[in-house]
Coordinates of C-alpha atoms in Angstrom, one line a residue:
X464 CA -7.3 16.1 -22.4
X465 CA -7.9 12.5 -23.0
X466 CA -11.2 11.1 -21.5
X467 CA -12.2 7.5 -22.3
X468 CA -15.7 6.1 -21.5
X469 CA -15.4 2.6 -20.5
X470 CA -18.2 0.1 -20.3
X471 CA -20.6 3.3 -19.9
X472 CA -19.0 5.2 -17.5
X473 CA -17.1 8.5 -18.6
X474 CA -15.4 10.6 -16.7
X475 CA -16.9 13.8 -15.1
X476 CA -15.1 16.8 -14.7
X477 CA -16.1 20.1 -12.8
X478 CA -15.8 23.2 -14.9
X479 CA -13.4 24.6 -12.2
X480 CA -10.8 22.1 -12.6
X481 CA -8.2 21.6 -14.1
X482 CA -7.0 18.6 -16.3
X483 CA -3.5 18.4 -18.1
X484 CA -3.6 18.1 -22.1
X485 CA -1.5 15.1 -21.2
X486 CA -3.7 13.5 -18.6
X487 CA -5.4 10.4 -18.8
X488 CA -8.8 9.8 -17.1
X489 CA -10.7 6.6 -18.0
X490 CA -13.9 5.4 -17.0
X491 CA -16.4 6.4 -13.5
X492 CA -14.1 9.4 -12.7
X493 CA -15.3 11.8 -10.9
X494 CA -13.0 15.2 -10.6
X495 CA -14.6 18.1 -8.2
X496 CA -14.2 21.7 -7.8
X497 CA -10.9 22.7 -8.2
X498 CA -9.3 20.0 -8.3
X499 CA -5.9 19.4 -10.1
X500 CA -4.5 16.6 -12.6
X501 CA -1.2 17.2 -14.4
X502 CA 0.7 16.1 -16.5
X503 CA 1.3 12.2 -17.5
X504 CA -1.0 11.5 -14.7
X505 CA -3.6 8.2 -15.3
X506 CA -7.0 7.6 -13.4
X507 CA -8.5 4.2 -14.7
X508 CA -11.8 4.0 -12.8
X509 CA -12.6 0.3 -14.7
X510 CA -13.1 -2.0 -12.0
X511 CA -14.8 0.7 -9.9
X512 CA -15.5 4.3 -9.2
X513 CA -12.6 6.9 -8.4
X514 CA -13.3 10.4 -6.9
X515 CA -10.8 12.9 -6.7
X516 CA -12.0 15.3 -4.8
X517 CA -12.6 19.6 -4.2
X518 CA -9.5 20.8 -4.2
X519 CA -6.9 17.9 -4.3
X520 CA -4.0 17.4 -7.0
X521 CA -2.9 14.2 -8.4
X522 CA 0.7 15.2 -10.3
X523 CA 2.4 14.6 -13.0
X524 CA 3.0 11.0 -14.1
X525 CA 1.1 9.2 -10.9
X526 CA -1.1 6.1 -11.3
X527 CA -4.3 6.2 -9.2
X528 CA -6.2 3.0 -9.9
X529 CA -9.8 1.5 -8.1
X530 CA -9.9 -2.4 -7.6
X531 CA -13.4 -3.0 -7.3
X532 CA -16.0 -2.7 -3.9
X533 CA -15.6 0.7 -2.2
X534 CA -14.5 3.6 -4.3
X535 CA -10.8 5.1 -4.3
X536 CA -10.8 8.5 -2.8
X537 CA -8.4 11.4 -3.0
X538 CA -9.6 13.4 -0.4
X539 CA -10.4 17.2 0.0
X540 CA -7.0 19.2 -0.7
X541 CA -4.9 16.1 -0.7
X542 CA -1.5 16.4 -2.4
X543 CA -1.0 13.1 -4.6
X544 CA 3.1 13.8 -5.1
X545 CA 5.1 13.6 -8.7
X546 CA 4.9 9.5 -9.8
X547 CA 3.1 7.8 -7.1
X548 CA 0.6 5.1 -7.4
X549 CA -2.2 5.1 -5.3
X550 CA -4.3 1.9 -5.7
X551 CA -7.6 1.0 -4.3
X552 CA -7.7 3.1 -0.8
X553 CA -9.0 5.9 0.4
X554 CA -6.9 9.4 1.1
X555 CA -7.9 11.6 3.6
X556 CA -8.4 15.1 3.7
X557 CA -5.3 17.4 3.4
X558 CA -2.9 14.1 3.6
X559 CA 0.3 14.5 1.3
X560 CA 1.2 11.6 -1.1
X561 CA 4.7 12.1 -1.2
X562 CA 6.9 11.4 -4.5
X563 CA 7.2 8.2 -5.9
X564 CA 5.4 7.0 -2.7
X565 CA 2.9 3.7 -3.3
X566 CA -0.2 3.6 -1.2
X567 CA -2.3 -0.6 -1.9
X568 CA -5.4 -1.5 -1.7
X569 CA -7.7 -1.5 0.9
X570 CA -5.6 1.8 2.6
X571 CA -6.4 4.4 5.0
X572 CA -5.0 7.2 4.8
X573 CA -5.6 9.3 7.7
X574 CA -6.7 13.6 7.5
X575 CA -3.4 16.1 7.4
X576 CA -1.0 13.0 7.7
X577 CA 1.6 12.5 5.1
X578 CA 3.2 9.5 3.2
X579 CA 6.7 10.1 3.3
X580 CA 8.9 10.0 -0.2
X581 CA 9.7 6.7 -1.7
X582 CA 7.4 5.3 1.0
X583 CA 5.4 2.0 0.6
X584 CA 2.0 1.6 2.1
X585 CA 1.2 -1.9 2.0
X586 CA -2.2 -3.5 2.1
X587 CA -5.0 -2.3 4.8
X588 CA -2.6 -0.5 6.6
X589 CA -4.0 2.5 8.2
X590 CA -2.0 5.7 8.8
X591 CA -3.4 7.6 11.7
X592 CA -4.2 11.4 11.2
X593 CA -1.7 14.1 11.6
X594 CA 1.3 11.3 11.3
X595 CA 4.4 10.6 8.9
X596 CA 4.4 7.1 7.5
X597 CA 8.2 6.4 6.5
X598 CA 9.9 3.1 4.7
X599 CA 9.3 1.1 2.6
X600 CA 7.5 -1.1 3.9
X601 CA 5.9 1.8 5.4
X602 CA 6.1 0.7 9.4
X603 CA 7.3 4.0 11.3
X604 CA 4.7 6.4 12.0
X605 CA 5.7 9.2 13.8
X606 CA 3.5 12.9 14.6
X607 CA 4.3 15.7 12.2
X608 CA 7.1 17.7 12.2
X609 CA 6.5 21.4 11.8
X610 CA 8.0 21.1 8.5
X611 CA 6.0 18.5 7.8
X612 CA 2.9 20.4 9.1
X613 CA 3.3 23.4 6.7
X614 CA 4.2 21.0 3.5
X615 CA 0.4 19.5 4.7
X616 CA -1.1 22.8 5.4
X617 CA -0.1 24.9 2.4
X618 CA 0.9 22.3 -0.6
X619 CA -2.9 22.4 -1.9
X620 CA -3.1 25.7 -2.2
X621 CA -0.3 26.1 -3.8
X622 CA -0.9 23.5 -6.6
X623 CA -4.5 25.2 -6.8
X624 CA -3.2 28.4 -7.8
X625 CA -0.5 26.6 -10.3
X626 CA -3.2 25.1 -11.5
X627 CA -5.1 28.5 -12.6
X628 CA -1.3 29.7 -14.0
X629 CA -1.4 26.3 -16.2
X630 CA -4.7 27.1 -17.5
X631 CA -4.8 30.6 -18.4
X632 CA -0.8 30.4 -19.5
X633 CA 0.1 27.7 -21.3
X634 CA -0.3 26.5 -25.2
X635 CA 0.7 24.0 -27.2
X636 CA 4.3 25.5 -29.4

């Protein structure tokens, strides 16, 4: 996996989790326990710090990014969906990045809410907990479906045992 140093800060990584061959993670990085980044995925942590934290999963080919001040945070057991960028805001717990969704700076995302596909999150926008943001710009927030709900409720655990399959069975051919 590549890890870059940048201006002194490296990346750490937790021995429980996971990091893609093909991942790129540059800079004051700070993976936790169990935590998940797949393929084609980039963290650059070079204007300030980015945590990902226990248990979350940032997949394959996303863009998470800090731009300076507060830390970006990818909360406990949050989904980060297949290409997304997610850029200078803070992710709550459990919350579900959905694919090719882009959450800017300075957002709040709220715990066990989720960013709907192809949504846009613009600047300082705050999602309330337990809600669906749709659009693009994301403007309609509505509670969560039950669909919804178990997407939120089981998607972590899902990607952490995929996670543990990628690890122990697969190699380079």
């Amino acid at each position: 996996m590549p890890l870059f140093s940048f201006e002194g800060a490296s990346p750490q990584v937790h021995p429980d989790a996971w990091i893609a061959p093909t991942a790129t993670l540059i800079g004051d990085v700070t993976v936790e326990k169990g935590a998940s980044v797949w393929y084609g995925a980039v963290i650059r942590a070079d204007f300030g710090p980015i945590v990902i934290r226990e248990g979350a999963n940032v997949q394959d080919n996303s863009v998470i990014h800090s731009g300076g001040g507060t830390p970006t945070e990818v909360g406990k057991n949050v989904t980060v969906g297949h290409q997304c960028l997610v850029h200078d805001c803070t992710v709550g717990e459990q919350a579900l990045i959905g694919n090719g969704s882009t959450v800017l700076d300075k957002s709040v995302i709220g715990p066990r809410s989720l960013v709907a596909a192809g949504a846009t999150v613009t600047p300082g926008t705050e999602v309330p907990a337990e809600t669906i943001a749709m659009g693009s710009p994301a403007k309609k927030f509505v509670p969560l479906t039950d669909s919804a709900r178990l997407w939120v409720e089981h998607n972590a655990g899902i990607y952490q045992d995929l996670a543990r399959r990628h690890r122990d069975g697969s190699e380079p051919v």
